[in-house]
XYZ file of C-alpha atoms in Angstrom:
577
model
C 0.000 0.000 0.000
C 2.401 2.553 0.745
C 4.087 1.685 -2.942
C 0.909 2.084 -3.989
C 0.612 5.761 -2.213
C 3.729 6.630 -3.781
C 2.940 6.126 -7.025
C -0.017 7.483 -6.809
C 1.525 11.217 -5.327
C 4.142 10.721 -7.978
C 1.562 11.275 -10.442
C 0.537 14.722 -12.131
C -2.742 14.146 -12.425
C -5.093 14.425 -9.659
C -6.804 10.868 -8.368
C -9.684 10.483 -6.520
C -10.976 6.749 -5.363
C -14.366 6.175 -3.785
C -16.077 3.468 -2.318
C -19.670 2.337 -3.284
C -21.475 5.129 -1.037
C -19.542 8.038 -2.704
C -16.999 8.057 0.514
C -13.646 9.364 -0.916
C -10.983 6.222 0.441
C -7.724 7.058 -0.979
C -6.054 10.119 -3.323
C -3.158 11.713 -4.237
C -1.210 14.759 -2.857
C -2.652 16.728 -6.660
C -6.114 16.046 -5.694
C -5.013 18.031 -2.162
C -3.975 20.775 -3.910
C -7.112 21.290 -5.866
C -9.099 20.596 -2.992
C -6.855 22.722 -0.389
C -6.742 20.428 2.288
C -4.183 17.584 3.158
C -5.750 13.800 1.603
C -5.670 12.608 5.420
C -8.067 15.478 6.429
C -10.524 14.386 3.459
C -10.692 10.495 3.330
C -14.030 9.266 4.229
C -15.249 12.809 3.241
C -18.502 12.237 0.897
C -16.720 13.100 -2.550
C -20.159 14.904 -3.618
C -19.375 17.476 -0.552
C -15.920 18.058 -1.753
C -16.666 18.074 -5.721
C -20.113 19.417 -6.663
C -19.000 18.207 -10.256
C -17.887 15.291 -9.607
C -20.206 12.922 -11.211
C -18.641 9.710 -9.759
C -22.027 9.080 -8.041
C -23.625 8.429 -11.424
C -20.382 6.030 -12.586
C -21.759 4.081 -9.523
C -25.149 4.316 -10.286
C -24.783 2.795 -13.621
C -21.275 1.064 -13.478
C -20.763 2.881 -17.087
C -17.558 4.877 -17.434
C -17.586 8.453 -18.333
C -14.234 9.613 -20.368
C -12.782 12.993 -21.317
C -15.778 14.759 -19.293
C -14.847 18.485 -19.230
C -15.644 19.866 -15.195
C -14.727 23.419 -13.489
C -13.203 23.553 -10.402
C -12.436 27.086 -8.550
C -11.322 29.631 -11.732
C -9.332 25.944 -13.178
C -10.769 23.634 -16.035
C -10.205 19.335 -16.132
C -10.841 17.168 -18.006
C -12.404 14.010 -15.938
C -11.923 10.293 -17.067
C -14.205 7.983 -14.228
C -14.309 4.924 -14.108
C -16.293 1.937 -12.156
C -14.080 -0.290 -9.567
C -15.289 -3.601 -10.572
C -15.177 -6.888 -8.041
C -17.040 -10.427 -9.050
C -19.164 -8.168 -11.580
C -20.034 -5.789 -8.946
C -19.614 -2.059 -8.277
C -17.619 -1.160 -5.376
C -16.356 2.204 -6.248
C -15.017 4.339 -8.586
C -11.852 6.358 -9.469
C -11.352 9.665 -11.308
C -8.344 10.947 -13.100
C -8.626 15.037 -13.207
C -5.918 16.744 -15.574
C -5.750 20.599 -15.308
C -6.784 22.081 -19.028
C -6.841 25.161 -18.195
C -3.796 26.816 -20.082
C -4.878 24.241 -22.921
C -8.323 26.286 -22.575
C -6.928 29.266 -22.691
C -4.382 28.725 -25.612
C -6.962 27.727 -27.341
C -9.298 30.461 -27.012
C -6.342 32.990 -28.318
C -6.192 30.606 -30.995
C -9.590 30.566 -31.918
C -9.683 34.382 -31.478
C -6.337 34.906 -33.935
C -8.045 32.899 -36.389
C -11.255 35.219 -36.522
C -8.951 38.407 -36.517
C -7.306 37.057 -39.257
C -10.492 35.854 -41.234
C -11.616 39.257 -40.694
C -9.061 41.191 -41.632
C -8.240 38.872 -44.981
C -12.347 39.627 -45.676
C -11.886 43.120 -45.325
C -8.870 43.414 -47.451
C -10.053 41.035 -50.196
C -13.415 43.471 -50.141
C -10.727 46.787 -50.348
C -11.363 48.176 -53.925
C -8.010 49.046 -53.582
C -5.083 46.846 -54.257
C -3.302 45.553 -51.428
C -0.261 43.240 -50.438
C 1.836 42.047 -47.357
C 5.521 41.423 -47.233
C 7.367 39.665 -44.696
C 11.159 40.698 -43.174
C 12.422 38.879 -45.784
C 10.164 40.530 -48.614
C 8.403 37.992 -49.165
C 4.787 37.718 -50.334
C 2.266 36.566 -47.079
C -1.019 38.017 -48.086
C -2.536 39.323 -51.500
C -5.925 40.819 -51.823
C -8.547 40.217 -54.962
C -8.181 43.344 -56.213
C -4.779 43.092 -56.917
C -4.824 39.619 -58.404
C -7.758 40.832 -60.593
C -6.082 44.010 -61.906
C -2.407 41.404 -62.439
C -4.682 38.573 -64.019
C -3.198 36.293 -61.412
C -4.024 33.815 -58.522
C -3.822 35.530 -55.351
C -3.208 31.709 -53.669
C -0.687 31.008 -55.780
C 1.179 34.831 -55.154
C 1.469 34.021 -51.117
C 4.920 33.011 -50.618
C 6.677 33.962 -53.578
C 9.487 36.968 -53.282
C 7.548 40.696 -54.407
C 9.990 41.177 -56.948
C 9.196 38.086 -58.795
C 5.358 39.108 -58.675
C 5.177 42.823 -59.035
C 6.612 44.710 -61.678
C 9.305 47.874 -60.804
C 8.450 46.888 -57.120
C 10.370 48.744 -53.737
C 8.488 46.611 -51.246
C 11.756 45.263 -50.825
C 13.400 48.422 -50.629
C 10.887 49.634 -47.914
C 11.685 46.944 -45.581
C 15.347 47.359 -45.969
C 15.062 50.931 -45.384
C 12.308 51.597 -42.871
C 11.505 54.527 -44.845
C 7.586 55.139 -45.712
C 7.070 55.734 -49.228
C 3.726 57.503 -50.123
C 1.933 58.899 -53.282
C 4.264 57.392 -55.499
C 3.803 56.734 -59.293
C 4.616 52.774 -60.185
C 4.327 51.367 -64.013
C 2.621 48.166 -64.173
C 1.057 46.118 -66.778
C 1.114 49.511 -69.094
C -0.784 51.782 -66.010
C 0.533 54.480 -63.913
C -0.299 53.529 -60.243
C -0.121 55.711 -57.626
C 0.463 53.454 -54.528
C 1.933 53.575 -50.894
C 4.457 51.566 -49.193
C 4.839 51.227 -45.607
C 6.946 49.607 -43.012
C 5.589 47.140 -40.536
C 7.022 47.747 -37.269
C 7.442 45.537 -34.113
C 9.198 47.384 -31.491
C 12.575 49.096 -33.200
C 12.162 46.236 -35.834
C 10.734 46.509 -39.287
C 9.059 43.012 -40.095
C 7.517 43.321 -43.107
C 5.596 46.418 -44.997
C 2.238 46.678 -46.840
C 1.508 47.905 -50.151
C -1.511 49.494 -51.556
C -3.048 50.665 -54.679
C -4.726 54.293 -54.582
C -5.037 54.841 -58.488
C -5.172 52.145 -61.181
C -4.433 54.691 -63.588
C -2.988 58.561 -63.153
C -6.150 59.442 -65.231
C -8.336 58.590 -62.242
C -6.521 60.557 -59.962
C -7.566 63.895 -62.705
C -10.925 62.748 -62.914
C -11.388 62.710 -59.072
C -9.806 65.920 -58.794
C -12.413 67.334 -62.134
C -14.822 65.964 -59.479
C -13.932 67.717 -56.279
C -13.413 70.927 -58.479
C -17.058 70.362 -59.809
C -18.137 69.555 -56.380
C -16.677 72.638 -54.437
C -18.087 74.596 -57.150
C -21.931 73.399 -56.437
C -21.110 73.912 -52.878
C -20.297 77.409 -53.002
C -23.248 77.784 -55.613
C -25.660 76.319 -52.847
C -24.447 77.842 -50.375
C -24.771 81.091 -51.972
C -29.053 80.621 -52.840
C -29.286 79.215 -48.819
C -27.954 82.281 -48.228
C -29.940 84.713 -50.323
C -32.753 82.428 -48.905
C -31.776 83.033 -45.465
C -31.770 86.722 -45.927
C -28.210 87.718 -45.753
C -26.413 89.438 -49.311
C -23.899 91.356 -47.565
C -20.061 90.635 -46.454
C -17.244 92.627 -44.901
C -15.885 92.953 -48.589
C -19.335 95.035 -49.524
C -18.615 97.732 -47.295
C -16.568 99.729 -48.899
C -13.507 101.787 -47.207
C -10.285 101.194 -46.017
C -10.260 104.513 -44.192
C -8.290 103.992 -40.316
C -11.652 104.444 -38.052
C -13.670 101.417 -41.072
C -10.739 99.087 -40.954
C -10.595 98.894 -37.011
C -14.671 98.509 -37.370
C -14.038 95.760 -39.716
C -11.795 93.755 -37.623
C -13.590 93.888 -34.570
C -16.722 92.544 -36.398
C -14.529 90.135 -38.340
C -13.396 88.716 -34.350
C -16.730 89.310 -32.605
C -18.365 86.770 -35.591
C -17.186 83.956 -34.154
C -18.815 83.753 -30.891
C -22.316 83.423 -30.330
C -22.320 86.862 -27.705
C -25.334 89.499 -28.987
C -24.275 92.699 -30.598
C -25.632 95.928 -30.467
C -24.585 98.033 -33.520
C -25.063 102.121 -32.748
C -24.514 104.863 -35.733
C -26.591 107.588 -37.393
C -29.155 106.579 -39.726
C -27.667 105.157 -43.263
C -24.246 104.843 -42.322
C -24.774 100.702 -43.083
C -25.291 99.284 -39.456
C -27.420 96.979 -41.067
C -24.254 96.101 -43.479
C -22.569 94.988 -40.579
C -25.294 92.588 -38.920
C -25.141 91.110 -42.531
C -21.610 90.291 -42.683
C -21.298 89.329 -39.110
C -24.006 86.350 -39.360
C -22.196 85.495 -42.658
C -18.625 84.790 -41.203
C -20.439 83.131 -37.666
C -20.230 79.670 -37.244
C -24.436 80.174 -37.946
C -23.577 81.108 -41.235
C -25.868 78.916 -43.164
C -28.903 79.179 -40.522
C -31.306 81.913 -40.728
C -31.314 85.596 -40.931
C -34.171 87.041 -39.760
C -35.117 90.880 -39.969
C -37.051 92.727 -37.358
C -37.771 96.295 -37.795
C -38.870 97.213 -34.832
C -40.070 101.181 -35.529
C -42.200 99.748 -38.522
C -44.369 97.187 -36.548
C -47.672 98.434 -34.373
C -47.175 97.991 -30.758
C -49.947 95.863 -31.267
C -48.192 93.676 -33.775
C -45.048 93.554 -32.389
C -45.478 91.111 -29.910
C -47.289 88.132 -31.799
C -44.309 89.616 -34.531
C -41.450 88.727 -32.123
C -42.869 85.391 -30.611
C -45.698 84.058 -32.292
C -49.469 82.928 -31.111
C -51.195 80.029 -30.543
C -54.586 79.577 -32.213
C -57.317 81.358 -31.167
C -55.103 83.826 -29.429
C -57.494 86.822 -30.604
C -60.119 87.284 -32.909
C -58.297 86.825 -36.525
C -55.659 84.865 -35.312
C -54.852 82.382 -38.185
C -55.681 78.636 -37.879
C -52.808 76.233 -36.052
C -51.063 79.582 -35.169
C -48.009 81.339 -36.248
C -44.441 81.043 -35.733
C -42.505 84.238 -34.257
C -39.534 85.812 -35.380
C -37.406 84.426 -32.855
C -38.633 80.745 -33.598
C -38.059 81.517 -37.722
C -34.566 82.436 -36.839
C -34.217 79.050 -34.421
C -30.343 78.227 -35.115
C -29.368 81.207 -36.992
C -29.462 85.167 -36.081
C -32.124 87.591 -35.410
C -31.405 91.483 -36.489
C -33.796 94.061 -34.345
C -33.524 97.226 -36.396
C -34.452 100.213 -34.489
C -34.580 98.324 -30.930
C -34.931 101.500 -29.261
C -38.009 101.994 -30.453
C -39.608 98.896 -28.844
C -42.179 99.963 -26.435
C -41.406 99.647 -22.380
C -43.811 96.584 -22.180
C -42.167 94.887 -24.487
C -38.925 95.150 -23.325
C -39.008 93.388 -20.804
C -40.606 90.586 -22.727
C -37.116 90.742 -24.604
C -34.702 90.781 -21.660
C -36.497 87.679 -20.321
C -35.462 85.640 -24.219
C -32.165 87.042 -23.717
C -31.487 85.953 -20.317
C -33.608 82.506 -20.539
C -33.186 82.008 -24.119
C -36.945 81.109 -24.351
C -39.750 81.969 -25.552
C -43.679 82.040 -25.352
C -46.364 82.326 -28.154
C -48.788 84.782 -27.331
C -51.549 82.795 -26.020
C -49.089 79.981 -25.283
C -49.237 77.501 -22.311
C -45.237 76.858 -21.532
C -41.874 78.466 -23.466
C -40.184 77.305 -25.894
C -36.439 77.049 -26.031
C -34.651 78.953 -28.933
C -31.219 78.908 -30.028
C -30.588 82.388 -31.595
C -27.755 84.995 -31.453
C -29.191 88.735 -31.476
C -28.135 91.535 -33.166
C -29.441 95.285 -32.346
C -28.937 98.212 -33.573
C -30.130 101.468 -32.954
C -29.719 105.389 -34.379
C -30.509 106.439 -30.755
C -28.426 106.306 -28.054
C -29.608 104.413 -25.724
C -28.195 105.619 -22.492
C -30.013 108.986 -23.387
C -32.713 106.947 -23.474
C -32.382 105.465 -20.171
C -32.180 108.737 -18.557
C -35.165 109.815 -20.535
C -37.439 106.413 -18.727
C -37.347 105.382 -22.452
C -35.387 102.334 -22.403
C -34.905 99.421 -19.682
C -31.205 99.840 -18.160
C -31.051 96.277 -17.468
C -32.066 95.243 -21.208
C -29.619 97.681 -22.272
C -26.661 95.615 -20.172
C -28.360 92.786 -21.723
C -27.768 94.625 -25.492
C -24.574 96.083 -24.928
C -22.246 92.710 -24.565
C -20.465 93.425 -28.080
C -20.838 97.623 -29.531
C -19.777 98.393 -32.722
C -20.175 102.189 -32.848
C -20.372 102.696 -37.013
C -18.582 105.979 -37.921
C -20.924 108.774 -39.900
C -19.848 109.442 -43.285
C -18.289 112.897 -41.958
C -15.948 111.214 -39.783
C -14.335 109.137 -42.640
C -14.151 111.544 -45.520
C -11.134 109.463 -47.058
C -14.092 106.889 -47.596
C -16.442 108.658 -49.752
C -13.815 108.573 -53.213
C -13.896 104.762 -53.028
C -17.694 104.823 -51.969
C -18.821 107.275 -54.579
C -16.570 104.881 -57.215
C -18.939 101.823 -55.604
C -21.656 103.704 -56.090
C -21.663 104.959 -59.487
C -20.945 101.496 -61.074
C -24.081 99.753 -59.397
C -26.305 102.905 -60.225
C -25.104 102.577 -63.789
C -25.527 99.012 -63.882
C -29.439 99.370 -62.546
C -30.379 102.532 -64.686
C -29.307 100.723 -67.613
C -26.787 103.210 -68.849
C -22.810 102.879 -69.598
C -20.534 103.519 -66.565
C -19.756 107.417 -65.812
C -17.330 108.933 -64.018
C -17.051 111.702 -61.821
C -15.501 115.070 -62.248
C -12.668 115.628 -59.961
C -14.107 119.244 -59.155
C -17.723 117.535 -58.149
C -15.843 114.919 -56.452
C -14.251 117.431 -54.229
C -17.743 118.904 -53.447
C -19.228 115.528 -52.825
C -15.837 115.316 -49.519
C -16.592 118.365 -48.228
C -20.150 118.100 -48.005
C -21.336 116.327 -44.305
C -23.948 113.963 -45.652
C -26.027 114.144 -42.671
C -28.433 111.276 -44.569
C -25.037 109.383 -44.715
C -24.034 106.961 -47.175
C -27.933 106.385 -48.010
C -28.396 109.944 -48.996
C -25.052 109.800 -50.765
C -26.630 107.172 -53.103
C -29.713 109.567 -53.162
C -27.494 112.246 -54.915
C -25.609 110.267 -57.561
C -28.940 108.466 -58.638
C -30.140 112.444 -59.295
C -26.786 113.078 -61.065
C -26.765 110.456 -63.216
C -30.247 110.941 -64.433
C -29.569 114.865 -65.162
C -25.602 113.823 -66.685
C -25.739 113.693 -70.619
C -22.386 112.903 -70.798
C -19.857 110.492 -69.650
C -19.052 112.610 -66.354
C -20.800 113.663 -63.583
C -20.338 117.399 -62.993
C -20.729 119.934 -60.346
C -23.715 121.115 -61.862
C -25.691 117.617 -61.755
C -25.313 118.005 -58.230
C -27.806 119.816 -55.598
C -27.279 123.336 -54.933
C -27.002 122.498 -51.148
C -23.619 119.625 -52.061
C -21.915 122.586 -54.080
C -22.413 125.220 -51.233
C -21.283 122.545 -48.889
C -18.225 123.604 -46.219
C -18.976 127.441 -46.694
C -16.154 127.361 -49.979
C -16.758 130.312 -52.243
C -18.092 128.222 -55.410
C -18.024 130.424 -58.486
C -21.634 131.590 -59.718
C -22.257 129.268 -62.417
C -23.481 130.693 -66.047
C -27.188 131.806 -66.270
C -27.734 130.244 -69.297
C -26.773 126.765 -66.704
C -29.005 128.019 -63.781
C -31.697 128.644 -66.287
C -31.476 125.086 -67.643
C -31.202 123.843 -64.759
C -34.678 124.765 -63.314
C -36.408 124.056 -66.757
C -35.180 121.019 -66.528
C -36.538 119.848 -62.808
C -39.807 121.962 -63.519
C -40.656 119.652 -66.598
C -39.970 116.564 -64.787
C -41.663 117.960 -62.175
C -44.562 118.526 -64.639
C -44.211 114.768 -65.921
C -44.375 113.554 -62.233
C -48.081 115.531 -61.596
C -49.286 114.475 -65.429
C -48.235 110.603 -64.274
C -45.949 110.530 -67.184
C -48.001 111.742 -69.495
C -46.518 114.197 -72.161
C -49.344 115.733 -73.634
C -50.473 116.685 -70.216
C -47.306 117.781 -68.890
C -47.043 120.307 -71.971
C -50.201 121.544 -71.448
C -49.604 122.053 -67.794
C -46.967 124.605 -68.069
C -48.136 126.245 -70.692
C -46.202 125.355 -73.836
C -46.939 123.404 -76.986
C -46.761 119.629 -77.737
C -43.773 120.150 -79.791
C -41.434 122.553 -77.391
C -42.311 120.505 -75.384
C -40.696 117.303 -76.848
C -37.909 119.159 -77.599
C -36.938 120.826 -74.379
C -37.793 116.834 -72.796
C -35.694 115.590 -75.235
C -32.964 117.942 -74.712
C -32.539 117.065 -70.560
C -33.334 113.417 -71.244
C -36.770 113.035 -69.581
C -38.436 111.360 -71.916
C -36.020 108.364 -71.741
C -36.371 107.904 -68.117
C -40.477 109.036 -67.281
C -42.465 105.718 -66.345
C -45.498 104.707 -68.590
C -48.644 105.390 -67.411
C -50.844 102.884 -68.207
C -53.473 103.851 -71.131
C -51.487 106.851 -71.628
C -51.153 106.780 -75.526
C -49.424 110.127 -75.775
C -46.401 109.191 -73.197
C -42.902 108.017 -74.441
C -40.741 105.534 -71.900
C-alpha cells in the first residue's frame, strides 16, 4: 500500500478513489492541492461534498464509465476520465483521473480568437477596392488581396509566398523593408498603367518586419478625374451655399462695405473677431451709415452662417403687432388669429441670427418681454401655455443712443446691459471723408448698372464737393445724390452742376456763380420733370400744364433726357418711356 501511495503522489494528475457510497478512500497529494486540504483530512469525506462536479455518483449508479468529461473547479478547467471499480461483476467504487486544461483552454481560445482576426481582416482586405499586399522581413509575399490579383490577371493563392519582386513589376516593397523609410503617393508602371500606390513599413518594437503595399489609383487618369470631381463639387457647394444664403436673408459681407479709411478698418476687424462667438451685438450709428451692413456680414462669417437671418424692424411694426411679430401665437389667441397659429420671429430664426432694427423703439412693455429671451433664451407664443427654447444669437442696432434713453425712462437699463455685450459704434460718413472717393466709385458702377446706362465717371471738381459736403443722410443719402446726377448727366461725367445746390455750397467754400444760361437750364429742366411727375408721365399733359406746346415741349424733354427715363402710365397713348 504505501508503494501504492507513492505512485499514486508521484503522479501529475489528480486521483480520486471512492467506495460504493460516494466516501472518498484514498487520493493523491494533486487532488489536495485542488481541494486545499491535506488527503488525510478528506478520506471518508462524501466526494459529492468536496466536488459538486464530480459525477462519480452516477459512474456508480450505472457502473458505465464516463471519459474525457470536461468539469470546473475554482477559476481551473479538467478534463475528468471515471471509471467503475469492478469486483465479481459488482460495483464497489469508482476512481477519477482530473488533468488541469486550463492553459490548454486558454491557448486555445487565443487561438480561436487569432483565427477570426485574421479571417476578418483577410475579408476586409479582399473586399478593399483598392489593391493591397503584405511582405514579410524577408520581402516575401504573405497576403494578396482580390483586387490586386484581378487588376495582375493572377491567382492571389498562388502569389502568397513567392518573393515581391518576382510578382510585381518595378516593385520597392523590398526596398521599404530594408530601409524603414515610408514611401507615399508614389507613381509605379505596371502592366502599361501608372499607379499611384503607398508603401509602408511594418514595425514591431525598433524592428521593421515586413511592410504593406496598396493601390490608390489604377491609372494617373483617375486621380484627374477625381480631382475634375472635387473641383465640380466645391463649385456646387459654393453655388448652394450662396441661394441658402440669399434664402436666409443675408447678401452682404465685410468685402461690400466699402472703405479702407483707419476708423472702417478697425470697425471691420472687430466685427470680423466678434463673428465667431455666439455673444449678442448691439450696432449704434446715425441713420444710413450701413449698421445693417454689418449685422449682414457678421451672421455670414459666424459659425451660424448657413442658418437663418431674420429681420425685425422694430419702428415699422404696431405695438400691437409687435409682440405676436417677435414670438408668435397660438390659435385662437385673438379674434383673426390664423388657424394652427403662427411662428414668431425668434422661432423663424431658431439656429441662426435675429437682427432688431431700431430696438430702441420697442415699447417699455415689451422690453421686458425681450430681456427675459435674452437671459432665458426662451420663448412664449402669445396665447401659449409653456416656453419654448430657442437657439438664436441677437443683433441690435439702434440710431438712438440708448443711455439717453435710459435717462429719458425710455429704455430698460437692465435690457440695455443685456444689449450692450459686443458695440460696434459705425462711424458717420463725416468722420471718414477718405471713404467717400472709393464709396462714390462703388456707387456709381451699381447705379449705372441698374439705370441701364454705360458707366460714368465723376468730375474731380464735383468729387471734391461731394468730400466736403457732411452727408447728414449718410451713405444712403449719398446714393440719393448720384442716382439724381446720373439721371440729369448727358455725358460720360458727372459734374458739379448735376449736383444739388445744397452739395456745391457745402463747407462754406466760395463756389463760383455758375453761367445763367446753366441756372436757367437747370430749373427748366426739374420743372418739366416735375410737370411729368403731376401728369403721371403723361406728355401731352405735362405740356399743357406749363403752358407750352406739344412740340417745345418734346424738344426741351428731349434735350434734358426726360423722356427716356419718365415711367409709362398705363393707357397713356401720348407718353414716351
Amino acid at each position: 500500500m504505501d508503494w501504492l501511495q507513492a505512485a499514486l503522489d508521484a503522479a501529475y494528475n489528480a486521483v480520486a478513489v471512492v467506495d460504493g457510497n460516494g466516501r472518498l478512500v484514498a487520493a493523491n497529494r494533486a487532488l489536495g492541492r485542488i481541494l486545499g486540504h491535506p488527503v488525510p483530512e478528506v478520506l471518508g469525506e462524501d466526494i459529492q461534498r468536496l466536488v459538486p462536479t464530480t459525477g462519480l455518483p452516477e459512474v456508480i449508479r450505472s457502473g458505465e464509465p464516463h471519459i474525457g468529461t470536461r468539469i470546473a473547479i475554482g477559476d481551473k478547467t479538467y478534463v475528468s476520465n471515471r471509471t467503475p471499480i469492478l469486483e465479481e461483476g459488482r460495483v464497489v467504487g469508482a476512481v477519477a483521473v482530473l488533468q488541469d486544461i486550463t492553459e490548454l483552454e486558454t491557448a486555445r481560445a487565443e487561438r480561436d480568437e487569432a483565427n477570426r482576426l485574421r479571417h476578418v481582416l483577410e475579408t476586409v482586405i479582399d473586399s478593399a477596392y483598392e489593391g493591397i499586399l503584405v511582405v514579410d522581413e524577408d520581402a516575401v509575399i504573405t497576403m494578396f488581396n482580390r483586387a490586386y490579383s484581378d487588376f495582375l490577371g493572377v491567382d492571389a493563392a498562388a502569389m502568397v509566398g513567392r518573393p515581391v519582386q518576382e510578382v510585381i513589376e518595378n516593385t520597392r516593397m523590398h526596398v521599404v523593408v530594408a530601409t524603414g523609410h515610408a514611401e507615399m503617393r508614389q507613381v509605379q508602371r505596371i502592366n502599361g498603367h501608372d499607379m499611384v500606390c503607398d508603401r509602408i513599413p511594418i514595425r514591431e518594437g525598433d524592428r521593421v518586419v515586413g511592410a504593406v503595399g496598396k493601390v490608390l489609383f489604377r491609372d494617373v487618369s483617375e486621380l484627374d478625374a477625381l480631382a475634375q470631381e472635387a473641383r465640380r463639387l466645391r463649385s456646387e457647394l459654393a453655388y448652394y451655399k450662396g441661394q441658402l444664403r440669399r434664402q436666409n436673408g443675408t447678401r452682404y459681407s465685410l468685402d461690400a462695405i466699402v472703405g479702407e479709411g483707419a476708423a472702417l478698418r478697425s470697425l471691420k476687424g472687430l466685427a470680423r473677431q466678434v463673428a465667431r462667438s455666439h455673444s449678442t451685438v448691439l450696432i449704434e450709428g446715425e441713420s444710413g451709415t450701413g449698421k445693417e451692413l454689418f449685422a449682414h456680414a457678421i451672421h455670414n462669417l459666424s459659425p451660424r452662417a448657413d442658418g437663418p437671418f431674420i429681420k425685425v424692424n422694430c419702428a415699422a411694426l404696431p405695438e400691437t403687432l409687435l409682440e405676436s411679430e417677435l414670438f408668435g401665437y397660438r390659435e385662437g389667441a385673438f379674434t383673426g388669429a390664423r388657424r394652427g397659429g403662427r411662428e414668431g420671429k425668434f422661432e423663424l430664426a431658431d439656429g441662426g441670427t435675429i437682427f432688431l432694427d431700431e430696438v430702441g423703439e420697442i415699447p417699455l412693455a415689451m422690453q421686458a418681454k425681450l430681456l427675459r429671451v435674452l437671459q432665458e433664451r426662451e420663448i412664449e407664443r402669445l396665447g401659449g401655455t409653456g416656453p419654448t427654447a430657442v437657439d438664436v444669437r441677437v443683433i441690435a442696432a439702434t440710431n438712438r443712443r440708448l443711455e439717453g434713453l435710459v435717462e429719458q425712462g425710455l429704455f430698460r437699463p437692465d435690457l440695455l446691459y443685456r444689449l450692450n455685450v459686443i458695440t460696434l459704434d459705425v462711424p458717420p460718413l463725416r468722420a471718414r471723408r477718405e471713404d467717400i472717393p472709393p464709396l462714390v466709385a462703388s456707387l456709381v458702377a451699381k447705379l449705372s448698372r441698374g439705370l441701364g446706362i454705360g458707366n460714368r465717371e465723376v468730375d474731380p471738381h464735383a468729387l471734391g464737393f461731394l468730400v466736403a459736403y457732411d452727408w447728414p443722410g449718410n451713405v444712403r443719402e449719398l446714393e440719393n445724390v448720384l442716382e439724381r446726377a446720373l439721371n440729369l448727366a448727358e455725358g460720360a461725367r458727372i459734374l458739379p452742376t448735376h449736383l444739388p445746390l445744397y452739395v456745391r455750397r457745402a463747407g462754406g467754400r466760395a463756389e463760383p456763380l455758375p453761367l445763367l444760361r446753366q441756372v436757367v437750364e437747370e430749373a427748366e429742366a426739374e420743372h418739366l420733370r416735375r410737370a411729368l411727375r403731376v401728369a403721371d408721365g403723361n406728355a401731352m399733359g405735362a405740356a399743357r400744364s406749363v403752358g407750352i406746346g406739344k412740340s417745345t415741349f418734346y424738344e426741351k424733354a428731349s434735350r434734358y433726357g426726360l423722356l427716356e427715363r419718365q415711367p409709362r402710365s398705363p393707357g397713356s397713348p401720348d407718353s414716351r418711356t
